[in-house]
Coordinates of C-alpha atoms in Angstrom, one line a residue:
Chain A
M1 CA 59.6 67.8 -97.3
S2 CA 61.6 70.1 -98.9
E3 CA 64.2 69.5 -100.9
L4 CA 68.5 70.3 -100.0
V5 CA 69.6 73.6 -101.4
N6 CA 73.7 73.6 -101.6
V7 CA 74.4 77.1 -101.4
Q8 CA 78.6 76.9 -103.2
L9 CA 81.6 78.8 -102.1
I10 CA 82.6 80.1 -105.2
K11 CA 84.8 82.3 -103.3
A12 CA 86.0 81.7 -100.2
G13 CA 86.7 86.0 -98.9
L14 CA 88.9 85.9 -96.7
L15 CA 87.5 84.6 -93.7
S16 CA 84.6 82.7 -93.7
S17 CA 83.5 80.8 -91.2
I18 CA 79.7 78.5 -89.9
Q19 CA 79.6 79.4 -86.1
D20 CA 76.8 79.8 -84.2
L21 CA 76.6 81.1 -80.5
G22 CA 79.8 79.0 -79.2
D23 CA 79.9 75.8 -77.5
P24 CA 81.5 76.4 -74.0
S25 CA 81.3 72.8 -72.2
L26 CA 84.7 71.0 -73.5
M27 CA 86.6 74.5 -72.0
D28 CA 88.1 71.7 -69.5
R29 CA 89.0 69.6 -72.4
A30 CA 91.2 72.9 -74.0
V31 CA 88.8 73.3 -76.8
P32 CA 88.1 76.7 -77.5
I33 CA 84.6 78.5 -76.7
G34 CA 84.0 79.6 -80.3
G35 CA 81.0 81.4 -82.0
A36 CA 80.3 84.3 -83.5
L37 CA 82.2 87.9 -82.9
D38 CA 79.5 89.7 -82.5
K39 CA 76.9 87.0 -81.3
Y40 CA 73.7 89.9 -81.2
S41 CA 74.1 90.4 -84.9
A42 CA 73.9 87.3 -85.0
I43 CA 70.9 86.6 -83.3
Q44 CA 69.3 89.3 -85.1
A45 CA 69.9 87.8 -88.4
N46 CA 69.0 84.3 -87.2
L47 CA 65.8 85.9 -85.5
L48 CA 65.1 87.3 -89.0
V49 CA 64.7 84.2 -90.9
G50 CA 62.9 82.3 -88.7
N51 CA 65.4 80.2 -87.3
A52 CA 66.9 79.9 -83.8
A53 CA 69.4 82.4 -81.8
D54 CA 71.5 79.9 -82.1
C55 CA 71.3 77.9 -85.2
P56 CA 74.5 77.9 -87.2
L57 CA 75.0 80.7 -89.7
L58 CA 78.3 82.0 -91.9
E59 CA 81.0 85.2 -89.5
I60 CA 81.9 86.4 -92.9
T61 CA 86.1 88.7 -92.3
L62 CA 86.1 92.1 -94.2
Y63 CA 86.3 90.3 -97.9
G64 CA 83.1 89.5 -98.5
P65 CA 82.5 85.7 -100.1
I66 CA 80.9 84.4 -103.4
L67 CA 78.1 82.4 -102.8
E68 CA 75.4 80.3 -105.0
F69 CA 71.9 78.8 -104.3
D70 CA 71.0 75.9 -106.1
G71 CA 66.9 76.6 -104.7
A72 CA 64.9 78.5 -103.1
C73 CA 65.4 80.1 -99.1
Q74 CA 65.3 82.7 -97.4
I75 CA 68.4 85.4 -95.7
A76 CA 69.3 88.3 -93.4
I77 CA 72.9 89.8 -92.9
C78 CA 73.1 91.4 -90.5
G79 CA 76.8 92.7 -88.5
A80 CA 78.4 94.7 -90.8
D81 CA 78.3 96.5 -93.9
I82 CA 80.7 94.6 -96.7
S83 CA 77.8 96.4 -99.4
P84 CA 76.2 92.8 -100.2
M85 CA 75.2 92.3 -103.5
L86 CA 72.7 90.2 -104.8
N87 CA 72.9 88.7 -109.0
G88 CA 75.6 92.0 -108.8
Q89 CA 72.7 94.5 -107.2
S90 CA 72.9 95.9 -104.4
I91 CA 70.5 94.5 -101.4
P92 CA 69.9 96.3 -98.0
L93 CA 71.5 94.6 -94.2
N94 CA 69.3 93.5 -92.0
Q95 CA 66.3 92.6 -93.7
A96 CA 65.0 89.0 -94.6
L97 CA 64.8 88.6 -99.0
N98 CA 64.1 85.7 -101.0
I99 CA 66.8 84.1 -102.8
H100 CA 65.6 81.7 -106.0
A101 CA 67.8 79.0 -107.6
G102 CA 70.8 80.4 -109.6
D103 CA 71.3 83.4 -107.0
R104 CA 74.6 84.6 -106.9
L105 CA 75.6 86.6 -103.5
S106 CA 78.7 89.0 -103.3
F107 CA 80.2 91.3 -101.7
G108 CA 82.4 94.5 -102.2
K109 CA 83.2 97.7 -100.3
L110 CA 83.6 97.4 -96.6
N111 CA 82.0 100.6 -95.3
N112 CA 81.1 99.8 -91.4
G113 CA 82.6 97.6 -88.5
C114 CA 84.1 94.0 -89.5
R115 CA 82.4 91.1 -90.0
A116 CA 78.8 90.4 -91.2
Y117 CA 76.2 88.0 -90.8
L118 CA 74.1 85.9 -92.7
A119 CA 72.0 83.7 -91.9
I120 CA 69.9 81.1 -93.8
G121 CA 66.9 79.5 -92.6
G122 CA 66.1 76.6 -92.3
D123 CA 68.0 73.4 -90.6
W124 CA 72.2 73.2 -92.2
L125 CA 72.9 69.7 -92.4
Q126 CA 76.8 71.2 -91.6
S127 CA 77.5 72.9 -87.9
P128 CA 80.8 75.0 -86.8
R129 CA 81.9 72.1 -84.9
T130 CA 82.9 68.0 -85.6
N131 CA 82.8 65.9 -82.4
G132 CA 83.7 69.0 -80.3
I133 CA 86.4 69.8 -82.4
P134 CA 85.9 73.6 -84.0
N135 CA 85.4 72.9 -88.0
P136 CA 88.7 75.3 -90.3
P137 CA 86.9 77.9 -92.1
L138 CA 85.1 77.7 -95.7
R139 CA 87.5 77.4 -98.4
K140 CA 86.5 77.8 -102.3
G141 CA 83.9 74.9 -103.3
D142 CA 83.2 74.0 -99.9
L143 CA 79.2 73.7 -99.8
I144 CA 76.6 74.9 -96.9
Q145 CA 73.6 72.3 -96.9
L146 CA 70.1 72.9 -96.0
T147 CA 66.4 72.2 -95.5
P148 CA 65.2 75.0 -95.6
S149 CA 62.2 76.2 -93.5
H150 CA 58.6 76.7 -93.6
R151 CA 58.7 79.3 -91.1
E152 CA 57.8 82.9 -91.8
A153 CA 60.6 85.3 -91.9
L154 CA 60.2 88.4 -90.0
D155 CA 59.0 90.7 -91.8
L156 CA 60.6 93.9 -90.6
R157 CA 63.9 95.9 -91.2
L158 CA 65.9 96.6 -87.7
E159 CA 67.2 100.3 -86.9
T160 CA 70.7 99.5 -86.4
E161 CA 73.7 102.0 -85.4
P162 CA 77.1 102.3 -87.2
F163 CA 79.8 100.3 -85.3
K164 CA 82.5 102.8 -84.0
D165 CA 86.4 102.7 -84.5
K166 CA 87.2 103.1 -81.2
L167 CA 86.6 102.1 -78.9
E168 CA 86.6 102.9 -74.6
L169 CA 87.2 99.6 -72.9
I170 CA 86.1 99.0 -69.6
L171 CA 88.5 96.7 -68.0
F172 CA 88.3 94.7 -64.7
P173 CA 92.2 93.3 -62.7
G174 CA 93.5 90.3 -63.9
P175 CA 94.6 87.9 -61.6
E176 CA 97.9 89.5 -62.1
F177 CA 96.7 93.6 -61.9
E178 CA 99.0 93.7 -58.5
Q179 CA 101.9 93.1 -60.0
F180 CA 102.3 94.6 -63.2
S181 CA 104.7 97.6 -62.7
R182 CA 103.1 101.1 -62.0
A183 CA 105.4 102.5 -64.9
Y184 CA 103.3 99.2 -67.2
L185 CA 100.1 100.2 -66.2
A186 CA 100.4 103.9 -66.5
Y187 CA 101.3 103.0 -69.8
F188 CA 98.5 100.8 -70.8
F189 CA 96.1 102.8 -69.8
G190 CA 97.7 105.8 -71.0
K191 CA 98.0 104.9 -74.6
E192 CA 95.6 104.2 -77.7
W193 CA 96.1 101.0 -78.7
K194 CA 96.5 100.2 -82.8
I195 CA 94.8 96.3 -83.5
S196 CA 96.8 94.7 -85.4
P197 CA 97.3 93.4 -89.0
Q198 CA 97.9 90.1 -87.1
S199 CA 95.0 89.0 -85.8
N200 CA 92.7 86.8 -85.5
R201 CA 89.9 85.7 -83.8
M202 CA 91.5 83.8 -81.1
G203 CA 93.4 87.2 -80.1
F204 CA 94.0 91.0 -81.4
R205 CA 97.2 91.6 -81.0
L206 CA 97.5 95.7 -80.1
M207 CA 100.3 97.2 -81.5
A208 CA 102.8 99.4 -78.9
G209 CA 106.0 101.1 -79.8
S210 CA 108.8 101.2 -76.8
C211 CA 107.3 100.5 -73.7
P212 CA 108.4 100.3 -69.6
D213 CA 109.0 96.8 -68.8
P214 CA 106.1 95.2 -67.6
G215 CA 107.9 94.4 -64.3
I216 CA 106.3 90.6 -64.9
H217 CA 106.8 87.9 -67.5
E218 CA 104.8 84.4 -66.9
I219 CA 103.1 82.6 -64.8
V220 CA 102.4 78.7 -64.3
S221 CA 99.8 78.6 -67.3
S222 CA 96.4 79.4 -65.5
G223 CA 92.9 79.6 -67.4
I224 CA 91.9 81.9 -70.2
L225 CA 88.4 83.8 -70.6
P226 CA 87.6 85.4 -73.8
G227 CA 87.7 89.6 -73.2
T228 CA 90.5 89.0 -71.1
I229 CA 94.3 91.0 -72.0
Q230 CA 97.5 89.3 -72.0
V231 CA 100.6 90.5 -71.9
S232 CA 104.5 89.2 -73.1
G233 CA 107.0 89.3 -70.9
S234 CA 108.2 92.3 -74.1
G235 CA 105.0 93.9 -73.3
Q236 CA 102.9 92.8 -76.2
A237 CA 99.4 93.6 -75.0
V238 CA 97.3 90.3 -76.7
L239 CA 93.4 90.7 -76.1
L240 CA 91.5 87.5 -76.1
L241 CA 89.0 86.5 -78.5
A242 CA 86.2 83.4 -78.7
D243 CA 89.0 81.4 -80.6
A244 CA 91.4 81.8 -77.8
Q245 CA 93.0 78.8 -75.9
T246 CA 91.8 78.3 -73.3
T247 CA 94.5 78.3 -70.7
G248 CA 97.8 80.4 -71.2
G249 CA 101.1 81.2 -69.4
Y250 CA 100.9 85.2 -69.9
P251 CA 100.5 87.7 -66.7
R252 CA 96.6 88.0 -67.1
L253 CA 96.0 92.4 -66.6
G254 CA 93.0 92.3 -66.7
I255 CA 89.2 91.5 -68.5
V256 CA 86.8 93.7 -70.7
A257 CA 83.5 93.9 -69.1
S258 CA 81.8 91.6 -71.3
K259 CA 78.8 93.5 -72.6
Q260 CA 81.0 94.7 -74.6
M261 CA 82.7 91.6 -76.5
D262 CA 80.2 92.1 -79.9
A263 CA 81.4 95.5 -80.2
I264 CA 85.1 94.4 -80.0
G265 CA 84.0 91.7 -82.5
Q266 CA 83.3 94.6 -85.5
L267 CA 86.6 95.6 -84.6
K268 CA 89.0 95.7 -87.5
P269 CA 92.7 95.7 -87.5
G270 CA 93.4 99.5 -87.4
D271 CA 90.8 100.4 -85.1
Q272 CA 91.4 102.3 -82.0
I273 CA 90.8 101.3 -78.2
R274 CA 91.7 102.8 -75.0
F275 CA 90.8 101.0 -71.2
V276 CA 89.3 101.9 -68.3
F277 CA 90.2 100.5 -64.7
T278 CA 86.7 99.5 -63.3
Q279 CA 86.4 96.9 -60.2
I280 CA 84.1 94.3 -58.7
G281 CA 83.3 96.0 -55.3
Q282 CA 83.4 93.7 -52.5
G283 CA 80.3 91.9 -52.0
A284 CA 78.8 93.7 -55.0
S285 CA 77.3 90.9 -58.0
P286 CA 78.8 91.7 -60.8
Q287 CA 75.9 92.1 -63.2
G288 CA 75.6 95.6 -61.3
L289 CA 77.9 96.7 -63.2
E290 CA 76.0 99.7 -65.5
Chain B
M1 CA 92.6 79.2 -50.7
E2 CA 91.1 82.7 -52.3
V3 CA 88.4 82.8 -54.2
I4 CA 89.1 86.3 -57.2
P5 CA 86.8 87.8 -59.9
Y6 CA 87.6 87.7 -63.3
G7 CA 85.8 89.8 -64.6
D8 CA 82.1 89.7 -64.6
Q9 CA 80.8 85.9 -65.5
G10 CA 84.1 84.3 -63.6
L11 CA 85.6 83.9 -60.6
L12 CA 89.3 82.0 -59.9
V13 CA 89.7 79.9 -56.7
R14 CA 93.7 79.6 -56.3
F15 CA 95.8 77.7 -54.0
D16 CA 98.4 78.9 -53.9
K17 CA 100.4 78.5 -50.8
A18 CA 99.5 75.0 -51.2
G19 CA 103.0 72.9 -52.4
E20 CA 102.3 71.9 -56.4
L21 CA 101.4 68.2 -56.0
E22 CA 98.5 69.4 -53.5
A23 CA 97.4 72.2 -55.0
N24 CA 96.3 70.2 -58.4
Q25 CA 94.8 67.5 -56.1
L26 CA 92.8 71.1 -54.6
V27 CA 92.4 71.7 -57.8
K28 CA 91.6 68.3 -59.1
S29 CA 88.8 67.0 -55.8
L30 CA 86.9 71.0 -55.8
Y31 CA 86.6 70.4 -59.8
Q32 CA 84.9 67.0 -59.9
R33 CA 82.9 68.4 -56.5
L34 CA 82.1 71.6 -58.4
K35 CA 80.7 69.5 -61.6
S36 CA 78.6 67.6 -60.1
T37 CA 76.8 69.9 -58.4
D38 CA 75.2 70.3 -62.2
W39 CA 74.8 74.6 -60.8
E40 CA 72.2 75.9 -63.2
G41 CA 73.8 78.7 -65.4
I42 CA 78.0 77.7 -64.5
K43 CA 78.8 77.0 -68.5
A44 CA 82.6 76.2 -68.3
I45 CA 85.2 74.7 -65.1
I46 CA 88.5 75.2 -65.9
P47 CA 91.4 73.3 -64.4
S48 CA 95.1 73.9 -64.1
H49 CA 97.9 73.4 -62.3
R50 CA 97.3 75.2 -58.9
D51 CA 93.6 76.7 -60.0
L52 CA 90.3 76.5 -61.4
L53 CA 89.2 78.7 -63.4
I54 CA 84.1 78.8 -63.1
Y55 CA 82.5 80.2 -66.3
F56 CA 79.6 81.5 -65.4
D57 CA 76.4 83.4 -66.9
P58 CA 76.2 86.0 -64.1
N59 CA 72.2 86.5 -64.8
L60 CA 71.4 82.6 -63.3
V61 CA 74.4 82.1 -61.0
D62 CA 74.0 83.8 -57.6
H63 CA 78.1 85.3 -57.6
N64 CA 77.3 85.5 -53.7
Q65 CA 76.5 81.9 -53.1
L66 CA 79.0 80.2 -55.9
I67 CA 82.0 82.5 -53.0
I68 CA 80.2 80.4 -50.2
Y69 CA 80.0 77.7 -51.2
L70 CA 83.8 77.9 -52.4
K71 CA 84.4 78.8 -49.4
K72 CA 83.4 75.8 -47.6
E73 CA 84.4 73.6 -50.7
K74 CA 87.6 74.1 -48.7
S75 CA 87.9 72.6 -45.9
I76 CA 87.2 69.6 -47.7
A77 CA 90.1 67.7 -48.2
P78 CA 90.8 66.0 -51.4
E79 CA 89.3 62.3 -52.3
T80 CA 92.0 60.6 -54.2
S81 CA 90.8 57.3 -54.8
S82 CA 88.0 58.9 -56.9
L83 CA 90.6 61.1 -58.9
N84 CA 92.8 58.0 -59.7
R85 CA 91.2 56.4 -62.6
C86 CA 93.8 55.6 -64.5
L87 CA 94.7 55.5 -67.9
N88 CA 97.6 53.1 -68.9
V89 CA 98.6 53.8 -72.0
P90 CA 100.5 51.3 -74.4
M91 CA 103.6 53.7 -76.5
L92 CA 106.2 53.0 -79.2
Y93 CA 109.9 54.1 -77.4
G94 CA 112.2 55.8 -79.8
G95 CA 113.1 54.7 -82.8
A96 CA 111.3 56.8 -85.8
F97 CA 108.1 57.5 -84.0
G98 CA 110.3 59.3 -80.6
P99 CA 113.4 59.9 -82.7
D100 CA 114.5 62.5 -79.4
L101 CA 115.2 60.0 -76.8
I102 CA 118.9 59.0 -77.9
E103 CA 119.4 62.6 -77.2
V104 CA 117.6 63.9 -74.4
A105 CA 118.3 59.7 -72.6
A106 CA 122.3 61.0 -73.1
F107 CA 121.1 64.4 -71.9
H108 CA 119.7 63.3 -68.2
K109 CA 122.8 61.2 -68.1
L110 CA 120.6 57.9 -67.8
S111 CA 120.7 54.7 -70.5
T112 CA 117.5 54.7 -72.6
E113 CA 116.7 51.3 -70.8
D114 CA 116.2 53.3 -67.8
F115 CA 114.8 56.4 -69.2
I116 CA 112.2 54.5 -70.5
A117 CA 111.7 52.7 -67.1
L118 CA 111.6 56.5 -65.7
H119 CA 108.8 57.1 -68.2
T120 CA 106.5 53.9 -67.3
Q121 CA 107.7 53.3 -63.8
Q122 CA 105.5 56.6 -63.1
V123 CA 101.4 57.6 -62.7
F124 CA 101.7 60.7 -64.0
Q125 CA 98.7 63.2 -62.9
V126 CA 96.6 65.3 -65.5
Y127 CA 97.9 69.2 -64.8
S128 CA 95.9 70.8 -66.6
M129 CA 94.3 70.6 -70.1
G130 CA 95.9 73.1 -72.8
F131 CA 97.2 73.9 -76.0
L132 CA 95.3 72.1 -77.9
P133 CA 92.0 70.2 -78.1
G134 CA 92.6 67.1 -76.0
F135 CA 96.1 68.3 -74.3
A136 CA 96.7 67.0 -71.4
Y137 CA 99.4 68.6 -69.6
L138 CA 101.1 65.4 -67.3
G139 CA 103.2 65.8 -64.3
H140 CA 105.4 64.8 -63.0
F141 CA 108.3 63.6 -64.7
P142 CA 111.2 63.6 -61.9
T143 CA 114.3 63.8 -64.4
P144 CA 117.4 65.0 -63.0
S145 CA 117.1 68.4 -64.0
P146 CA 114.0 70.2 -66.2
T147 CA 114.5 68.9 -70.1
P148 CA 114.8 71.9 -72.1
R149 CA 112.5 72.6 -75.1
K150 CA 113.9 72.1 -78.1
A151 CA 115.7 75.4 -80.1
N152 CA 113.9 75.0 -83.3
P153 CA 110.6 73.9 -82.3
R154 CA 109.4 71.3 -85.3
T155 CA 106.7 72.0 -87.8
Q156 CA 105.1 69.1 -88.0
V157 CA 104.7 66.1 -85.3
E158 CA 102.1 63.9 -85.7
A159 CA 99.1 63.0 -83.8
G160 CA 100.0 60.5 -81.2
S161 CA 103.3 61.9 -80.3
V162 CA 104.2 61.4 -77.0
A163 CA 106.6 64.3 -75.8
I164 CA 108.3 65.5 -72.8
A165 CA 109.9 69.7 -71.7
G166 CA 111.0 70.4 -67.6
H167 CA 109.3 68.1 -65.7
Q168 CA 106.0 67.0 -68.1
T169 CA 105.0 65.0 -70.7
G170 CA 102.3 64.9 -73.0
I171 CA 100.4 63.3 -76.5
Y172 CA 100.0 65.6 -79.0
P173 CA 95.8 64.6 -80.2
S174 CA 97.0 65.3 -83.4
S175 CA 98.8 66.9 -85.5
S176 CA 100.6 70.1 -85.0
S177 CA 104.0 71.9 -84.2
G178 CA 105.7 72.2 -81.3
G179 CA 108.7 72.2 -79.6
W180 CA 108.6 69.1 -76.2
Q181 CA 110.8 66.3 -77.3
I182 CA 108.9 63.9 -78.5
I183 CA 110.3 60.3 -77.1
G184 CA 107.9 58.0 -79.5
R185 CA 104.4 57.0 -80.3
T186 CA 100.9 55.8 -79.0
P187 CA 98.9 53.8 -81.5
I188 CA 95.6 54.8 -79.0
P189 CA 94.3 58.1 -80.6
L190 CA 93.0 60.7 -78.4
L191 CA 90.2 62.4 -80.6
L192 CA 87.5 59.5 -80.2
K193 CA 85.8 59.8 -83.3
N194 CA 81.7 59.5 -82.6
A195 CA 82.6 59.4 -78.9
K196 CA 79.8 61.0 -75.6
S197 CA 83.0 61.7 -75.0
P198 CA 85.3 63.1 -77.5
F199 CA 88.3 62.8 -75.5
L200 CA 90.5 60.6 -73.9
I201 CA 91.7 62.2 -71.5
S202 CA 89.7 63.8 -68.8
P203 CA 91.2 66.0 -66.5
D204 CA 90.1 63.8 -63.4
N205 CA 92.5 60.5 -65.1
T206 CA 95.3 60.0 -64.1
I207 CA 97.8 58.2 -66.4
S208 CA 100.9 55.7 -67.0
F209 CA 102.6 54.2 -69.8
Y210 CA 104.0 50.7 -70.9
Q211 CA 106.0 49.9 -73.6
I212 CA 105.0 48.2 -77.3
S213 CA 107.2 46.8 -79.5
E214 CA 106.7 47.3 -83.6
S215 CA 104.5 44.2 -83.6
E216 CA 102.0 45.1 -80.5
F217 CA 102.2 48.7 -82.0
E218 CA 100.8 47.2 -85.5
R219 CA 98.8 45.2 -83.5
W220 CA 97.1 48.3 -82.1
I221 CA 96.6 50.6 -84.7
S222 CA 94.3 47.4 -86.6
M223 CA 92.1 47.0 -83.5
V224 CA 91.7 51.2 -84.1
N225 CA 90.8 50.7 -87.5
S226 CA 89.0 48.1 -87.5
G227 CA 87.0 50.4 -84.8
S228 CA 87.0 47.1 -82.0
F229 CA 89.4 49.9 -79.2
R230 CA 87.3 51.1 -77.0
K231 CA 89.0 53.7 -74.1
E232 CA 87.5 51.5 -71.1
D233 CA 90.3 48.9 -72.8
L234 CA 93.4 51.1 -70.6
Y235 CA 91.9 51.0 -67.4
E236 CA 93.2 48.6 -64.8

């Protein structure tokens, strides 16, 4: 039996939270699906340290935390490049690394992407949810505790492409698409949108100047999924993410292709997106989209 | 009924032509039946007032097969008996726990007694769940006119607060900000610790309220705190 390793947050960072791949099982009770915003990177990190793909791990946003380990274990960091350092020395992303008792992991300048994923090999005591309800982000002084695994970490370095800060997103029409005014739709698809600083894990607010009237302002509250574009009465568009509520009363202009959600998860405030319209053909299966 | 795609992982089933109550019955009837199929690859079924959102894994679910199933199901009338597992929720009306009761009753030109009677006489349907984990939109509350929300939402509404807005009522499962009018509080926890299902209310319950006194409220609280409260105690 391995001994418990404590990992303490000496500094919390901007937004550090324990995530997994999300849990849709309580969406009918109004619990958001949650989970890593860039699942692909999260899975990579977990697999590198020998964990299952859906193990808990730490999602780190823009400014990283400082973590202190009191025992030996293995880590891997994937996703955004926030200049990770071990005891002040720069360390590589996308490969498993050995940690010793007393080691300090910190982060520096953001070079690429927005969210880094820190996997630690072993069984975590902490989980993303308690009794089905998502836990709040970690704070200074909080502990991550785990029993390090005896599974072998993978001896390889993953090659990855840098994340884009400009994306063209494929958008399926939402249930209220037809009720939007022509003028607003023309504006929406013609515009280069910027991610607002007032964005969080619930959704990206997209910055608009003055815009045409959307033509539809409210609906009877109805189910929503991550990837949905909601538009408020004033024309403010929001791209919903994993922590969004499960129902909402704003008209739904469209839904982004699910395969693009991981890339979306690496966007940061100020990054730009445009939308390209697509439609699932009658009788065509949705997975046929490429 | 119409079935429309919701992106590449969802289908929305709408009952736009039915009246409000009938639509909601149809939604919940379909919710129950679809849930009981344990269809592999269906990740969530989210019922709301007049429609049902199905979230699925397109690698596991044949989109067309699901549409065929849904179109066949539409002809089946809701079995109201199976929908009506009624939770009877004790509630302390007014006072410090229901600061808006007097004002809201006056708004509707009712005495507080008559207003409480109107609230306790209803068997509420769960129209949908949303806003906060475990929060249910309950209707229909037949006040003469819709109840307006508060002009200035409260920054802190305590867990267990029972509130109204429009023709709906609801119980705050956890403390949160909120703009509904607060008429009382239930001693019953809406988030159940260590239970198989962590929430008191499920979309296929119906809910009614009954009035309790302050001393009964205290007795319920000590029962809850001692761990002897069970959800089953609230069923008829």
